Short mmCIF file of C-alpha atoms in Angstrom, two decimals:
data_model
loop_
_atom_site.label_atom_id
_atom_site.label_comp_id
_atom_site.label_asym_id
_atom_site.label_seq_id
_atom_site.Cartn_x
_atom_site.Cartn_y
_atom_site.Cartn_z
CA PHE A 3 51.11 83.02 117.85
CA SER A 4 52.08 83.13 121.61
CA HIS A 5 55.86 82.73 122.23
CA PRO A 6 58.12 83.92 124.95
CA PRO A 7 60.56 86.94 124.28
CA TYR A 8 63.11 84.89 125.77
CA PHE A 9 64.49 81.60 126.61
CA LEU A 10 66.62 80.62 129.45
CA LEU A 11 69.27 78.29 128.94
CA VAL A 12 70.21 76.21 132.02
CA GLY A 13 73.21 74.77 130.63
CA ILE A 14 74.00 71.22 131.66
CA PRO A 15 70.92 70.10 134.04
CA GLY A 16 72.51 68.81 137.12
CA LEU A 17 75.62 69.86 136.72
CA GLU A 18 74.89 73.45 137.76
CA LYS A 19 77.63 74.17 140.27
CA GLU A 20 80.29 72.26 138.21
CA GLN A 21 79.84 73.89 135.20
CA PHE A 22 81.82 76.85 136.14
CA TRP A 23 84.99 74.59 135.73
CA ILE A 24 83.59 72.66 133.05
CA ALA A 25 83.78 75.68 131.22
CA PHE A 26 87.62 75.59 130.95
CA PRO A 27 88.16 72.88 129.21
CA PHE A 28 85.54 73.61 126.63
CA CYS A 29 87.05 77.25 126.46
CA ILE A 30 90.68 75.76 125.65
CA MET A 31 89.00 73.05 123.11
CA TYR A 32 87.22 76.06 121.17
CA ALA A 33 90.79 78.17 121.51
CA ILE A 34 92.43 75.08 119.46
CA ALA A 35 89.51 74.61 117.42
CA VAL A 36 89.47 78.31 116.05
CA LEU A 37 93.07 78.80 115.89
CA ALA A 38 93.89 75.45 114.11
CA ASN A 39 91.12 76.41 111.54
CA ILE A 40 92.29 79.39 110.84
CA THR A 41 95.52 78.53 110.47
CA LEU A 42 94.49 75.51 108.11
CA LEU A 43 92.24 78.16 105.60
CA LEU A 44 95.21 80.87 105.53
CA ILE A 45 97.75 77.77 104.90
CA ILE A 46 95.61 76.34 101.77
CA LYS A 47 94.78 79.79 100.60
CA ALA A 48 98.28 81.10 100.55
CA GLU A 49 99.81 78.08 98.81
CA PRO A 50 98.88 77.86 95.53
CA SER A 51 100.04 74.06 95.21
CA LEU A 52 97.32 73.31 97.60
CA HIS A 53 94.21 74.42 95.31
CA GLU A 54 93.29 70.66 94.67
CA PRO A 55 90.18 69.20 95.46
CA MET A 56 91.21 67.17 98.94
CA TYR A 57 92.67 70.71 100.33
CA LEU A 58 89.65 72.67 98.96
CA PHE A 59 87.04 70.19 101.01
CA LEU A 60 89.64 69.98 103.91
CA ALA A 61 89.15 74.12 103.72
CA MET A 62 85.40 73.67 103.46
CA LEU A 63 85.73 71.38 106.62
CA ALA A 64 87.48 74.09 108.35
CA PHE A 65 84.94 76.85 107.68
CA THR A 66 82.18 74.63 108.88
CA ASP A 67 83.96 73.72 111.91
CA LEU A 68 84.59 77.47 112.73
CA VAL A 69 80.79 78.62 112.01
CA LEU A 70 79.88 75.06 114.25
CA SER A 71 81.56 75.90 117.30
CA THR A 72 81.42 79.73 117.39
CA SER A 73 77.74 79.36 117.08
CA MET A 74 77.26 77.93 120.53
CA LEU A 75 80.41 78.28 122.79
CA PRO A 76 80.50 82.06 123.19
CA LYS A 77 77.13 81.91 124.62
CA MET A 78 77.75 78.59 126.68
CA LEU A 79 80.43 80.37 128.09
CA GLY A 80 78.20 83.40 129.08
CA ILE A 81 75.73 80.93 130.92
CA PHE A 82 78.66 78.53 132.41
CA TRP A 83 80.80 81.92 134.25
CA LEU A 84 78.17 84.92 134.03
CA GLY A 85 74.77 82.84 134.84
CA SER A 86 73.74 85.05 131.53
CA GLY A 87 70.91 82.03 130.26
CA GLU A 88 68.73 84.50 128.45
CA ILE A 89 68.33 84.43 124.43
CA GLY A 90 65.83 86.15 122.81
CA PHE A 91 63.05 84.18 121.00
CA LEU A 92 64.65 85.08 117.33
CA SER A 93 68.54 84.87 118.83
CA CYS A 94 67.43 81.14 119.96
CA LEU A 95 65.96 80.73 116.56
CA ALA A 96 69.42 81.88 114.67
CA GLN A 97 71.69 79.50 117.03
CA LEU A 98 69.34 76.62 116.09
CA PHE A 99 69.77 77.47 112.34
CA PHE A 100 73.09 77.84 112.18
CA ILE A 101 73.91 74.78 114.38
CA HIS A 102 71.78 72.49 112.15
CA THR A 103 72.70 73.99 109.19
CA PHE A 104 76.25 73.73 109.20
CA SER A 105 76.23 70.00 111.31
CA SER A 106 74.36 69.14 107.93
CA VAL A 107 76.97 70.77 106.01
CA GLU A 108 79.86 69.18 107.94
CA SER A 109 78.30 65.80 107.01
CA GLY A 110 78.12 66.28 103.58
CA VAL A 111 81.24 67.71 103.43
CA LEU A 112 82.84 64.52 105.12
CA MET A 113 80.63 62.61 102.40
CA ALA A 114 82.42 64.45 99.58
CA MET A 115 85.68 63.76 101.25
CA ALA A 116 84.94 60.02 101.01
CA LEU A 117 83.76 60.23 97.07
CA ASP A 118 87.19 62.06 96.75
CA ARG A 119 89.00 59.27 98.27
CA TYR A 120 87.03 56.91 96.25
CA VAL A 121 87.66 58.68 93.14
CA ALA A 122 91.59 59.09 93.95
CA ILE A 123 92.23 54.90 94.74
CA CYS A 124 89.76 53.57 92.27
CA CYS A 125 90.19 56.17 89.53
CA PRO A 126 93.91 57.80 89.88
CA LEU A 127 94.36 58.65 86.52
CA ARG A 128 91.10 60.12 85.90
CA HIS A 129 91.10 62.01 89.53
CA SER A 130 91.98 65.61 88.27
CA SER A 131 89.10 65.40 85.29
CA ILE A 132 86.40 64.04 87.53
CA LEU A 133 86.74 66.08 90.21
CA SER A 134 88.11 69.36 89.19
CA VAL A 135 87.77 72.57 90.99
CA PRO A 136 84.37 73.88 89.37
CA VAL A 137 82.71 70.59 90.44
CA VAL A 138 84.39 70.67 94.04
CA VAL A 139 82.68 74.56 94.27
CA ALA A 140 79.48 72.89 92.98
CA LEU A 141 79.30 69.99 95.40
CA GLY A 142 80.26 72.43 98.21
CA SER A 143 77.45 74.72 97.10
CA LEU A 144 74.84 72.14 96.81
CA VAL A 145 75.84 70.93 100.36
CA LEU A 146 74.96 73.99 101.97
CA VAL A 147 72.22 74.91 100.21
CA ARG A 148 70.84 71.63 101.35
CA GLY A 149 71.59 72.26 104.94
CA VAL A 150 69.73 75.81 104.29
CA LEU A 151 66.59 74.45 102.62
CA LEU A 152 66.63 71.76 105.12
CA VAL A 153 66.57 73.25 108.49
CA SER A 154 64.82 76.60 107.17
CA PRO A 155 61.54 74.98 107.99
CA PHE A 156 62.64 73.96 111.71
CA CYS A 157 62.31 77.96 112.47
CA PHE A 158 59.32 78.71 110.45
CA LEU A 159 57.45 75.42 112.25
CA LEU A 160 58.89 76.62 115.72
CA CYS A 161 57.42 80.19 114.97
CA ARG A 162 54.20 79.28 114.64
CA MET A 163 53.79 77.21 117.69
CA PRO A 164 52.51 78.30 121.25
CA PHE A 165 54.65 78.04 124.01
CA CYS A 166 52.30 78.90 126.77
CA GLN A 167 54.93 80.82 128.73
CA HIS A 168 57.29 77.69 129.00
CA HIS A 169 60.49 79.17 128.53
CA VAL A 170 63.25 76.97 130.42
CA ILE A 171 65.38 74.95 127.83
CA SER A 172 67.33 72.07 129.47
CA HIS A 173 70.25 72.40 127.48
CA SER A 174 73.20 74.50 126.96
CA TYR A 175 72.09 75.93 123.18
CA CYS A 176 68.88 75.92 121.20
CA GLU A 177 68.69 72.25 119.64
CA HIS A 178 65.43 71.67 117.83
CA MET A 179 63.92 68.92 119.86
CA ALA A 180 64.85 70.91 123.19
CA VAL A 181 62.85 73.95 122.30
CA VAL A 182 60.00 71.81 120.48
CA LYS A 183 59.44 70.08 123.93
CA LEU A 184 58.64 73.42 125.40
CA ALA A 185 55.63 73.61 123.15
CA CYS A 186 52.12 73.62 124.27
CA GLY A 187 50.67 72.45 120.71
CA ASP A 188 50.66 69.69 118.60
CA THR A 189 54.21 68.87 117.87
CA ARG A 190 53.92 65.99 115.63
CA VAL A 191 54.98 68.08 112.51
CA ASN A 192 57.91 69.09 114.23
CA VAL A 193 58.88 65.74 115.21
CA ILE A 194 58.13 64.26 111.83
CA TYR A 195 60.24 66.53 109.79
CA GLY A 196 63.01 66.46 112.24
CA LEU A 197 63.04 62.63 111.53
CA PHE A 198 62.60 63.39 107.93
CA VAL A 199 66.04 65.70 107.73
CA ALA A 200 67.73 63.36 110.36
CA PHE A 201 67.26 60.45 107.89
CA ILE A 202 67.93 62.22 104.59
CA VAL A 203 71.19 64.05 105.73
CA THR A 204 72.65 61.60 108.16
CA GLY A 205 71.27 58.45 106.44
CA SER A 206 71.94 59.57 102.94
CA ASP A 207 75.69 60.70 103.71
CA MET A 208 76.41 57.60 105.47
CA ILE A 209 75.09 55.17 103.39
CA LEU A 210 77.16 56.97 100.74
CA ILE A 211 80.13 57.04 102.99
CA SER A 212 80.14 53.10 103.41
CA VAL A 213 79.71 52.26 99.85
CA SER A 214 82.67 54.35 99.14
CA TYR A 215 84.55 52.72 101.87
CA ALA A 216 83.57 49.40 100.66
CA MET A 217 84.74 49.67 97.47
CA ILE A 218 87.49 51.13 98.13
CA LEU A 219 88.09 48.50 100.35
CA ARG A 220 87.77 45.69 97.72
CA VAL A 221 89.92 47.60 95.41
CA VAL A 222 92.66 47.66 97.96
CA MET A 223 92.55 44.15 98.83
CA ARG A 224 93.04 43.63 95.01
CA LEU A 225 96.58 45.20 95.25
CA SER A 226 99.43 42.21 95.12
CA SER A 227 101.73 45.00 97.07
CA THR A 228 101.75 44.75 100.67
CA GLU A 229 103.61 48.67 100.87
CA ALA A 230 101.24 50.04 98.49
CA ARG A 231 97.90 48.41 100.45
CA LEU A 232 99.57 50.30 103.76
CA LYS A 233 99.80 53.06 101.66
CA ALA A 234 96.19 53.29 100.28
CA PHE A 235 94.69 52.43 104.11
CA SER A 236 96.95 55.35 105.26
CA THR A 237 95.48 57.67 103.14
CA CYS A 238 91.91 56.95 104.47
CA ALA A 239 92.79 56.28 108.21
CA SER A 240 92.59 60.10 109.17
CA HIS A 241 89.53 60.56 107.31
CA VAL A 242 87.73 57.41 109.40
CA CYS A 243 88.76 58.92 112.59
CA VAL A 244 87.20 62.56 111.34
CA ILE A 245 83.77 60.20 110.25
CA LEU A 246 83.98 58.68 113.68
CA ALA A 247 84.35 61.60 115.67
CA PHE A 248 81.66 63.39 114.36
CA TYR A 249 78.63 60.56 113.77
CA VAL A 250 78.85 58.90 117.07
CA PRO A 251 78.18 61.48 119.20
CA ALA A 252 75.87 62.63 116.69
CA LEU A 253 73.80 59.54 116.65
CA PHE A 254 73.93 59.23 120.40
CA THR A 255 72.46 62.71 121.06
CA PHE A 256 69.64 62.18 118.02
CA LEU A 257 68.81 58.84 119.54
CA THR A 258 68.88 59.88 123.14
CA HIS A 259 66.23 62.63 122.20
CA ARG A 260 63.98 60.17 120.76
CA PHE A 261 64.50 57.24 123.14
CA GLY A 262 66.87 57.79 125.62
CA HIS A 263 64.85 58.71 128.63
CA SER A 264 66.61 56.44 130.44
CA ILE A 265 69.72 58.36 130.22
CA PRO A 266 70.70 60.87 132.95
CA PRO A 267 70.32 64.50 131.37
CA HIS A 268 73.45 65.70 132.26
CA VAL A 269 75.11 62.84 130.13
CA HIS A 270 72.85 63.34 127.07
CA ILE A 271 74.20 67.47 127.36
CA MET A 272 77.51 66.65 127.85
CA VAL A 273 77.88 64.42 124.92
CA ALA A 274 75.80 66.85 122.61
CA ASN A 275 78.01 70.23 123.91
CA LEU A 276 81.46 67.44 122.96
CA TYR A 277 79.48 66.55 119.35
CA LEU A 278 79.82 70.54 118.53
CA LEU A 279 83.56 70.94 120.21
CA VAL A 280 85.51 67.88 119.55
CA PRO A 281 85.18 67.13 115.71
CA PRO A 282 86.41 70.97 115.00
CA MET A 283 89.39 70.69 117.56
CA LEU A 284 90.29 67.18 116.31
CA ASN A 285 89.51 67.75 112.46
CA PRO A 286 92.63 70.36 111.66
CA ILE A 287 95.09 68.18 113.97
CA VAL A 288 94.08 64.89 113.03
CA TYR A 289 92.93 65.42 109.16
CA GLY A 290 95.20 68.77 108.56
CA VAL A 291 98.46 68.14 109.67
CA ARG A 292 98.47 64.82 108.68
CA THR A 293 97.60 65.78 104.81
#
């Protein structure tokens, strides 16, 4: 199978001159994400009273955000500041694997956190027995295994594709569909499998999150005390903000790759970059500090 020894990442198509300056806010966001998430992990580890389901899920989210942002930003800064766009074929597949696997893990952790909120509000007296520490660890492990099993075929399928010396990726990082578009063979299997994974991960997680919040809303609206209602809504508000910050740009990126051919490439790439940077920066602030 013929594939090039390396790919060339162009950064943000159409904004090649501006991307040197765009890198500065990206670098600041990454620094905040790394500092905030590491601080959160250290606090949760050091404080025994925080070894509870809500904080363990928060620790999983912080670790996932660290891996997700670190998988793409250092290389992106190299492209923007040093013009170092070359990335080896296997390195590209490794970056693709980590980005898509931990995007799937983040979606799964957000779904698990929604279930935690549902149990905490709808079955408060049974919360600790239903979501014990072993159950939380098992949920985290299942989410990670799901991501690895679903994303690994992306890499195997791409290894089997001929690229006919096409090696310029119009993106800032190795994203699955951006690499698939360079292949000169039949890519239907890649496209169909990509849609299948997106539906299984994002679709199922969003359905479970929606059902959890619908049931939470039903229980909260039955509360007679306004103060109790506000407290319940306050408990869920930060989680809803985190969900929106993750899923809105994710859906925009997914739909643009397949249907949004009229959207300028630089808009699509900017949103795809922010999708991997903004949630890791906001999660420990919006969710962690509040909690």
